[in-house]
Structure formats: C-alpha cells, structure tokens
mmCIF file with all atom_site columns, C-alpha atoms and ligand atoms in Angstrom:
data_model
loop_
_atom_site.group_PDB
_atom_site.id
_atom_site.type_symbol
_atom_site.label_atom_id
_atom_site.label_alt_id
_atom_site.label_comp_id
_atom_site.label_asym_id
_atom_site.label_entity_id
_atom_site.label_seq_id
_atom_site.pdbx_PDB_ins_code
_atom_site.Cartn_x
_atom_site.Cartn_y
_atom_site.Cartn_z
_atom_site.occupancy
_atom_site.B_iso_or_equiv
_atom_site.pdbx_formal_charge
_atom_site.auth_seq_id
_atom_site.auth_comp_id
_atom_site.auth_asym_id
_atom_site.auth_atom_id
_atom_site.pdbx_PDB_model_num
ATOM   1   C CA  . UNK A 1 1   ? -6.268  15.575  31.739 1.00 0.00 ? 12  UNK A CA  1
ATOM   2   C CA  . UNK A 1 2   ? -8.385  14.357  28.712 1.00 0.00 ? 13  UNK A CA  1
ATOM   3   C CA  . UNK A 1 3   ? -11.640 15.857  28.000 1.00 0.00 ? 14  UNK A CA  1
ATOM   4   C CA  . UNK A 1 4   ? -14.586 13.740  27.538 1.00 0.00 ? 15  UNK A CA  1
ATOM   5   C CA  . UNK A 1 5   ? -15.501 13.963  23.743 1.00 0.00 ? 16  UNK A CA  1
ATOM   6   C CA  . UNK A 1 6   ? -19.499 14.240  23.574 1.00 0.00 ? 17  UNK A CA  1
ATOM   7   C CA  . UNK A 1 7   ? -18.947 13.059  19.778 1.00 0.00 ? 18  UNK A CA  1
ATOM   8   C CA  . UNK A 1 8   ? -17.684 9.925   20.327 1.00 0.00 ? 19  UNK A CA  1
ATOM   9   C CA  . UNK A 1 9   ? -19.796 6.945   18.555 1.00 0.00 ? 20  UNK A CA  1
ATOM   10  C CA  . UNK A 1 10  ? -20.890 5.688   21.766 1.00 0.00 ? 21  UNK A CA  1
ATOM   11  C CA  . UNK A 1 11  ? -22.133 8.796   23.383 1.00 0.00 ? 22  UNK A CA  1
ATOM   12  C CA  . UNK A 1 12  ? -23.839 8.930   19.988 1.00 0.00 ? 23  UNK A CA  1
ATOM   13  C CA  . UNK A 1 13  ? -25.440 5.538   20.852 1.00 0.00 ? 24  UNK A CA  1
ATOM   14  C CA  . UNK A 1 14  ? -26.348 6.581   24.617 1.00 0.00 ? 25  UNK A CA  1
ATOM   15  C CA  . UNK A 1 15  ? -28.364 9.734   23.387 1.00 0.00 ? 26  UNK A CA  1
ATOM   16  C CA  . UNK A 1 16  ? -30.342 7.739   21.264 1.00 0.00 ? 27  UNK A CA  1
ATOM   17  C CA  . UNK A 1 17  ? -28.407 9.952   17.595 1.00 0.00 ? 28  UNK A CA  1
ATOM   18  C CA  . UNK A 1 18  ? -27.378 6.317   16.668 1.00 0.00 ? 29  UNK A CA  1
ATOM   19  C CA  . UNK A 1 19  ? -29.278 2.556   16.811 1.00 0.00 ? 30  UNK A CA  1
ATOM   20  C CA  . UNK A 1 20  ? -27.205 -0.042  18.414 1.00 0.00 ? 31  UNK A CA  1
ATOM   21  C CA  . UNK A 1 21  ? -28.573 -3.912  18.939 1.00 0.00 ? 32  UNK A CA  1
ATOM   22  C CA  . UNK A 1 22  ? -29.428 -3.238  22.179 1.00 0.00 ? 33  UNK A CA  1
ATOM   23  C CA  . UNK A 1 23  ? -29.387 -6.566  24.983 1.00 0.00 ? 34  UNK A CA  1
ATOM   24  C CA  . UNK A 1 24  ? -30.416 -4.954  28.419 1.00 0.00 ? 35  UNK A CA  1
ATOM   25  C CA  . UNK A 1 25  ? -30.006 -1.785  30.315 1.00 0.00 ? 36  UNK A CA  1
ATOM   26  C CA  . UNK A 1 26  ? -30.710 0.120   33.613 1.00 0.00 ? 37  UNK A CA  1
ATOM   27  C CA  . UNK A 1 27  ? -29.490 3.539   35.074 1.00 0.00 ? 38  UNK A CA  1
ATOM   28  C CA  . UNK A 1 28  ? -25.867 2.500   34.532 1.00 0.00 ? 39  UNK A CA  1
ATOM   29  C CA  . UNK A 1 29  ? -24.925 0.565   31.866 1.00 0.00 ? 40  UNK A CA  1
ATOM   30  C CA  . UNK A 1 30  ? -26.202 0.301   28.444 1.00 0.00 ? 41  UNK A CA  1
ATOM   31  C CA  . UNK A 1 31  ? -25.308 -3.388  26.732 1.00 0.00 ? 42  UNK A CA  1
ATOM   32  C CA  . UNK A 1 32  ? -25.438 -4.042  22.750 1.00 0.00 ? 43  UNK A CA  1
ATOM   33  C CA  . UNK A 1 33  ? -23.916 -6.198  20.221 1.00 0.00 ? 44  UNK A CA  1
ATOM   34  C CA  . UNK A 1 34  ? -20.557 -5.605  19.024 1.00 0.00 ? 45  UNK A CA  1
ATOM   35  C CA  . UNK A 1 35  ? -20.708 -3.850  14.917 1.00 0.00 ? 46  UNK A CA  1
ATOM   36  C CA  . UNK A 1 36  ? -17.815 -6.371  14.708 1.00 0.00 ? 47  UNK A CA  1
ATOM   37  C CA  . UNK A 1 37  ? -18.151 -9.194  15.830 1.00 0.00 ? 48  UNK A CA  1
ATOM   38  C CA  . UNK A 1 38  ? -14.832 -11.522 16.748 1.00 0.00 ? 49  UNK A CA  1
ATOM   39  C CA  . UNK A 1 39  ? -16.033 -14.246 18.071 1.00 0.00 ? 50  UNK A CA  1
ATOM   40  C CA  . UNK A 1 40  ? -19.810 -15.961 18.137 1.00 0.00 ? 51  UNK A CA  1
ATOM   41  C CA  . UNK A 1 41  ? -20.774 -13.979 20.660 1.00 0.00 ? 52  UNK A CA  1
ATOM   42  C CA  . UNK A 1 42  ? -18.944 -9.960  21.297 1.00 0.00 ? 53  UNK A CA  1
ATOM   43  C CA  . UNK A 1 43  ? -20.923 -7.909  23.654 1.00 0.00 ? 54  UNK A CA  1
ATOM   44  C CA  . UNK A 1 44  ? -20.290 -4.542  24.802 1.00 0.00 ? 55  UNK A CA  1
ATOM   45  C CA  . UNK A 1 45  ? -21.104 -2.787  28.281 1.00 0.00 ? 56  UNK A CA  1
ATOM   46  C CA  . UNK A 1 46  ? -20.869 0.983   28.499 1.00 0.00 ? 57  UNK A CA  1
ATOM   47  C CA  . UNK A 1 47  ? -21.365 3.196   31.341 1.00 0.00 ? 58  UNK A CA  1
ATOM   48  C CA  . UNK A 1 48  ? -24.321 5.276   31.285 1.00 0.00 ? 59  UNK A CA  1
ATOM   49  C CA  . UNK A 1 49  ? -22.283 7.896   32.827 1.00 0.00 ? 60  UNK A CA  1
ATOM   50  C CA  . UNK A 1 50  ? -19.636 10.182  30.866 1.00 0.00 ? 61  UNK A CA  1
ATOM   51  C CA  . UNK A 1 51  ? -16.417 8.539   31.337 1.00 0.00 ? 62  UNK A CA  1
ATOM   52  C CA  . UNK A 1 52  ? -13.415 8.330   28.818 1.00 0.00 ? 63  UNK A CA  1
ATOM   53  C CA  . UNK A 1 53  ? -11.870 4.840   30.441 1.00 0.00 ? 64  UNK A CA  1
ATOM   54  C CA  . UNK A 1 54  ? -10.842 2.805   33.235 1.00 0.00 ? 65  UNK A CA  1
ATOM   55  C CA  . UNK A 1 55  ? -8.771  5.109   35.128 1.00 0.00 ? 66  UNK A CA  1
ATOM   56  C CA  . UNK A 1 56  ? -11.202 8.162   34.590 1.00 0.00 ? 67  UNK A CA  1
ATOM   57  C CA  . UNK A 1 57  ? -14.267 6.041   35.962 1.00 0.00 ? 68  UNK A CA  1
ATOM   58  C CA  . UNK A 1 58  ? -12.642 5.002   39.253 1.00 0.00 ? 69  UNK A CA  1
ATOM   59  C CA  . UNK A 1 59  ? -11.467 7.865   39.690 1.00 0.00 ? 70  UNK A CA  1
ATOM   60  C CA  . UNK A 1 60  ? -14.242 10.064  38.891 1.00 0.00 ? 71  UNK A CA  1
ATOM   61  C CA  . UNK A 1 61  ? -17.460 7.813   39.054 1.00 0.00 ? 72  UNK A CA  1
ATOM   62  C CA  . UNK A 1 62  ? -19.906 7.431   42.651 1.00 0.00 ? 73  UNK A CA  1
ATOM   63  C CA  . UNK A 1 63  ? -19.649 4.346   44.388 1.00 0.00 ? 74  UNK A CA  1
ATOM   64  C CA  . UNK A 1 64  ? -23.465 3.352   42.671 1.00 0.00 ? 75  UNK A CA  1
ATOM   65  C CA  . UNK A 1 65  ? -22.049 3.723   39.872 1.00 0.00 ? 76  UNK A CA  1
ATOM   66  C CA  . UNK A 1 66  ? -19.122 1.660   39.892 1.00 0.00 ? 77  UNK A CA  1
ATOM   67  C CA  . UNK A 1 67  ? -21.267 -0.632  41.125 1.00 0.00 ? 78  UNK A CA  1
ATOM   68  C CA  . UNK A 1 68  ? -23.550 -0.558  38.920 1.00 0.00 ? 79  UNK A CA  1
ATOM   69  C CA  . UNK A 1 69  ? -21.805 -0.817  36.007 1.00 0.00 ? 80  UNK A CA  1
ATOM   70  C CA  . UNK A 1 70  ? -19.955 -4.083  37.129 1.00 0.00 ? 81  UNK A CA  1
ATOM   71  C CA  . UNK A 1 71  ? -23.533 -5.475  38.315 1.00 0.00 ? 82  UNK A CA  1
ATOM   72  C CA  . UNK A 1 72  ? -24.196 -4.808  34.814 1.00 0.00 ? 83  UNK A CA  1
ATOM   73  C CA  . UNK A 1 73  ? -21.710 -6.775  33.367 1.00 0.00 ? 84  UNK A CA  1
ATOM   74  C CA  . UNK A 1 74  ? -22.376 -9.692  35.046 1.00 0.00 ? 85  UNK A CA  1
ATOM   75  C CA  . UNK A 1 75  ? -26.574 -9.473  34.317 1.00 0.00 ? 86  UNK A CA  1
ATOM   76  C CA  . UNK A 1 76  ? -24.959 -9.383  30.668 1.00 0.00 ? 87  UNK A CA  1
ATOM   77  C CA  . UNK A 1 77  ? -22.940 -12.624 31.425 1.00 0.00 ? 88  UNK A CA  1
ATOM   78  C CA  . UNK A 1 78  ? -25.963 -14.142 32.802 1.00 0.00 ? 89  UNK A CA  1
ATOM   79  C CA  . UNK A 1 79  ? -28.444 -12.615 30.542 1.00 0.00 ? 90  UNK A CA  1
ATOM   80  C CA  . UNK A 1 80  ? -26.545 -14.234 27.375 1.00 0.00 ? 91  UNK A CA  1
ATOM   81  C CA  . UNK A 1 81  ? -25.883 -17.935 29.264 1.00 0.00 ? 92  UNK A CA  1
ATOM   82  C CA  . UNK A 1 82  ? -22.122 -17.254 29.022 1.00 0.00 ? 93  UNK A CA  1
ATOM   83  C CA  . UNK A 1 83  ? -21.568 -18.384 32.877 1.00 0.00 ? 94  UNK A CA  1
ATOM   84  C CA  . UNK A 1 84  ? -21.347 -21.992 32.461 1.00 0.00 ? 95  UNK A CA  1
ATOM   85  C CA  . UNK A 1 85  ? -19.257 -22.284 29.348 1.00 0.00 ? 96  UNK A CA  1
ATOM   86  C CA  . UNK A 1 86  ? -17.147 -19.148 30.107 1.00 0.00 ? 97  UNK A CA  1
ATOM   87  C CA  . UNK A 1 87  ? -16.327 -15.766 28.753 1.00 0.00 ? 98  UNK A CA  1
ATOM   88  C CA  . UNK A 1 88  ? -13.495 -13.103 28.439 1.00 0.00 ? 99  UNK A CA  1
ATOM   89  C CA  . UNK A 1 89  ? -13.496 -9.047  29.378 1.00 0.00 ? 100 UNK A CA  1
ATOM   90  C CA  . UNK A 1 90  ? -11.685 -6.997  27.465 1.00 0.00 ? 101 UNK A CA  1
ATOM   91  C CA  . UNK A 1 91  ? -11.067 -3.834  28.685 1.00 0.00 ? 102 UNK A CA  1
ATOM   92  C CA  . UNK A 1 92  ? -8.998  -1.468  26.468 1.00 0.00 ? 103 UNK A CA  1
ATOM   93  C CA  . UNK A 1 93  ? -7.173  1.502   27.799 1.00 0.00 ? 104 UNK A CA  1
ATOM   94  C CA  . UNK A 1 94  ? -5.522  4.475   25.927 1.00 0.00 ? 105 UNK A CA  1
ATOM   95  C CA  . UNK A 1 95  ? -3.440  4.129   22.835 1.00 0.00 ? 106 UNK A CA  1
ATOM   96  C CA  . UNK A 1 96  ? -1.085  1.346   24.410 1.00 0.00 ? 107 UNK A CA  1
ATOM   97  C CA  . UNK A 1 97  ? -4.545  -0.656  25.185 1.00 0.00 ? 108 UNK A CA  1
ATOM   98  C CA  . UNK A 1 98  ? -5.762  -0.216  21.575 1.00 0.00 ? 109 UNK A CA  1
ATOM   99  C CA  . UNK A 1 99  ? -9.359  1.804   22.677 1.00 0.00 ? 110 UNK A CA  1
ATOM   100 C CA  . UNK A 1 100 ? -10.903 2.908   19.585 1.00 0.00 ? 111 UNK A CA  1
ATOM   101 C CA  . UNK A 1 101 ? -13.995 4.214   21.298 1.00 0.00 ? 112 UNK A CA  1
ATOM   102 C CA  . UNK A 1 102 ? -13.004 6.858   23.915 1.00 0.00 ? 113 UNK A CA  1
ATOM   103 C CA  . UNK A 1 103 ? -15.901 5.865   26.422 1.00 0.00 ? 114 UNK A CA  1
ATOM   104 C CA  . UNK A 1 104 ? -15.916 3.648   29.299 1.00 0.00 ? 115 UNK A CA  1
ATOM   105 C CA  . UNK A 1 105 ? -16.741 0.234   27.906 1.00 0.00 ? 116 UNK A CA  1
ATOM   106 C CA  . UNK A 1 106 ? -16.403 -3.586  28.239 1.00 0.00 ? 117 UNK A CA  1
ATOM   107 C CA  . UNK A 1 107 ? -16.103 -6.176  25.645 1.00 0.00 ? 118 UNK A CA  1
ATOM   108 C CA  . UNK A 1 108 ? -17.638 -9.794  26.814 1.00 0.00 ? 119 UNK A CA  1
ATOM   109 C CA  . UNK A 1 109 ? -16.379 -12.281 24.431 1.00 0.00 ? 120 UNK A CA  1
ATOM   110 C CA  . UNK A 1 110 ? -17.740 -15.990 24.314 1.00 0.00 ? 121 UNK A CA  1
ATOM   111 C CA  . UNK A 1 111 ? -19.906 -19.216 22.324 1.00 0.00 ? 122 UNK A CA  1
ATOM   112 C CA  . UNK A 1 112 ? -16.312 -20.403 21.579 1.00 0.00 ? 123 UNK A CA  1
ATOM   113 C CA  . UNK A 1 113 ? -12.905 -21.036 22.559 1.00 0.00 ? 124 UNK A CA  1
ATOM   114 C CA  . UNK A 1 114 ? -11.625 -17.229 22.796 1.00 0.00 ? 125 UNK A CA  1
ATOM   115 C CA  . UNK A 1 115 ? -8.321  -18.537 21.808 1.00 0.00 ? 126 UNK A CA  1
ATOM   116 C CA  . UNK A 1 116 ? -4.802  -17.123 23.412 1.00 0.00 ? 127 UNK A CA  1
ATOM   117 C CA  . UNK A 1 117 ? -5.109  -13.928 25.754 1.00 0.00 ? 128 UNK A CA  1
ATOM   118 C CA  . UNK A 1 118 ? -2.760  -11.584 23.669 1.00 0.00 ? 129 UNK A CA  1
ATOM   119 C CA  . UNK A 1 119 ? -0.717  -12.016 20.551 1.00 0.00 ? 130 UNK A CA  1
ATOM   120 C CA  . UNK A 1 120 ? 2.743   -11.210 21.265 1.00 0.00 ? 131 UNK A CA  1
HETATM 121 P P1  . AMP B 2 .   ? -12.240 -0.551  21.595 1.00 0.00 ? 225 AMP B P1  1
HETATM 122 O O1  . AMP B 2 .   ? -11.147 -0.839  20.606 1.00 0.00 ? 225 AMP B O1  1
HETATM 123 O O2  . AMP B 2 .   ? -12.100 -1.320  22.890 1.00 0.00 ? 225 AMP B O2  1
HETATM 124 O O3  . AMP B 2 .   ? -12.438 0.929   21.809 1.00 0.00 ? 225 AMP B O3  1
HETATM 125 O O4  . AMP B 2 .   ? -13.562 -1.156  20.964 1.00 0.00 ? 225 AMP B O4  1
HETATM 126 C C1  . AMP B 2 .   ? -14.517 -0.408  20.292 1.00 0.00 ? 225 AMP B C1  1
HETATM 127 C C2  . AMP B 2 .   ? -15.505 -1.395  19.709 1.00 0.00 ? 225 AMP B C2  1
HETATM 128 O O5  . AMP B 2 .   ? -16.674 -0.690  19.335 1.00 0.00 ? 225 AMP B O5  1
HETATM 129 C C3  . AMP B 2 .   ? -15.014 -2.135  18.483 1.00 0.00 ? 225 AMP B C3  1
HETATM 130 O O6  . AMP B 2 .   ? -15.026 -3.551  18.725 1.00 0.00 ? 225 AMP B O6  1
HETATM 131 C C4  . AMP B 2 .   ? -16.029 -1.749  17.394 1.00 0.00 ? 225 AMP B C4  1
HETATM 132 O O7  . AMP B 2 .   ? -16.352 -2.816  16.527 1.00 0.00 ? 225 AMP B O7  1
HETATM 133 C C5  . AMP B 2 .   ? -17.236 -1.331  18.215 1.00 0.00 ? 225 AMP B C5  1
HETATM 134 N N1  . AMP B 2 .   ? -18.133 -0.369  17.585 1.00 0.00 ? 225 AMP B N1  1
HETATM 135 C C6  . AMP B 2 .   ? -17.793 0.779   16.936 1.00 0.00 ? 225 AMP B C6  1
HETATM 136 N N2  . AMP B 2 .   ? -18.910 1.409   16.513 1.00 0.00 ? 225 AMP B N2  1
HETATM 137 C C7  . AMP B 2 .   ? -19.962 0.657   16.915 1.00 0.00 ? 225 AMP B C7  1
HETATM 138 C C8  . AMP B 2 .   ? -21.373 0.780   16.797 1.00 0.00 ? 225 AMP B C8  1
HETATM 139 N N3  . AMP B 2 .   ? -21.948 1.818   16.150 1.00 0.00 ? 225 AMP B N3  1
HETATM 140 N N4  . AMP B 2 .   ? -22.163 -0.197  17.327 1.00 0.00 ? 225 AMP B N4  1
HETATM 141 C C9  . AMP B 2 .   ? -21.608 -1.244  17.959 1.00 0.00 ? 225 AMP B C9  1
HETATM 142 N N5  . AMP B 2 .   ? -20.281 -1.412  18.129 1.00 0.00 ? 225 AMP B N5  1
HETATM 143 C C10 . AMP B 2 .   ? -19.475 -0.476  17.606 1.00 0.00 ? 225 AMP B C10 1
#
C-alpha cells in the first residue's frame, strides 16, 4: 500500500505553503489553474481530503466526500462556461497513467477542440 506523501506540490498548495490561481472551493475540493497550461483553458480539481489517486479515494474516502468532490467538478465545469461547448477529464493514475502529482486530482480541459483522446 502507498503512503500518502504530505510533501507532494499539491498538499503544498492545500496548506496554503504554496499560491496556486485559485477558481472556487468548498470543504472538498480545491480548483486552480493548471502551471501548464495545454489547452486555452486546463483546470485542476483536487480533493480536499488526503488521497494519493483514484483507487485510494473510492476506496478510502466517505460517501460526502466522494460526493463532494465530483459536485465539485461539475460547479468547475459550470463555473468556467465549459458546459455548452464541451470539456474533457483527465484523470491520471499511477506510473502507467502518467500522474506526476501523487494527490487525488482532475484535469478539466476546454475553449478548444481538445484534439484526439490518446496518442498511440
Ligand atoms: P498529473 O500528471 O495528472 O499528475 O498532473 C499534474 C499537473 O499539475 C500537471 O499538469 C502540472 O502542470 C500541474 N502542476 C504542477 N505543479 C503545479 C502548481 N504549483 N500549480 C498548478 N499546477 C501545477
């Protein structure tokens, strides 16, 4: 079992050690700008909660906060007009997934054509 690392750039972010471009928040989730961008508009979406990924979140997280961190998303979606014109999640898992940042987060992607879903 992995070990959540308290270092990690993101837990850095959520304790307040680092300044992110914050878009909205709540008891859950924590949303800011992407450092690097890929496309007009990258969001993130982290769970307020301790969590290394996917697997350890619904496994390990309380029904509110599952919850609350998809509610989250979507408030995101909404919050940054993305609904109409459309969007992409990105949810990277473990080395195979390519997650840099080992804390539950979600990449919304959109304000132009996100282009094909993976390069072979
Ligand atoms: P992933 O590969 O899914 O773990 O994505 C991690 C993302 O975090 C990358 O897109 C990085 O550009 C982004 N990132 C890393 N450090 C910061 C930071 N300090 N503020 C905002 N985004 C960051």
């Amino acid at each position: 079992m992995m070990i959540y690392d308290y270092t990690n750039v993101f837990a850095r972010i959520l304790s307040g050690e680092i300044t992110c471009k914050k878009i909205l928040e709540d008891n859950y989730f924590l949303s800011f700008y992407d450092i690097n961008p890929r496309k007009k508009v990258h969001a993130l979406v982290i769970s307020k909660g301790a969590y290394i990924d996917y697997s350890d979140f619904f496994s390990n997280a309380t029904p509110d906060e599952i919850n609350g961190f998809f509610q989250g998303i979507l408030k995101v979606i909404k919050y940054l007009d993305l609904t109409t014109s459309g969007y992409r999640l990105i949810l990277n898992t473990g080395i195979n997934g390519g997650q840099e940042v080992p804390h539950l987060h979600v990449h919304i992607l959109g304000g132009e054509p996100i282009g094909p879903m993976v390069y072979a």
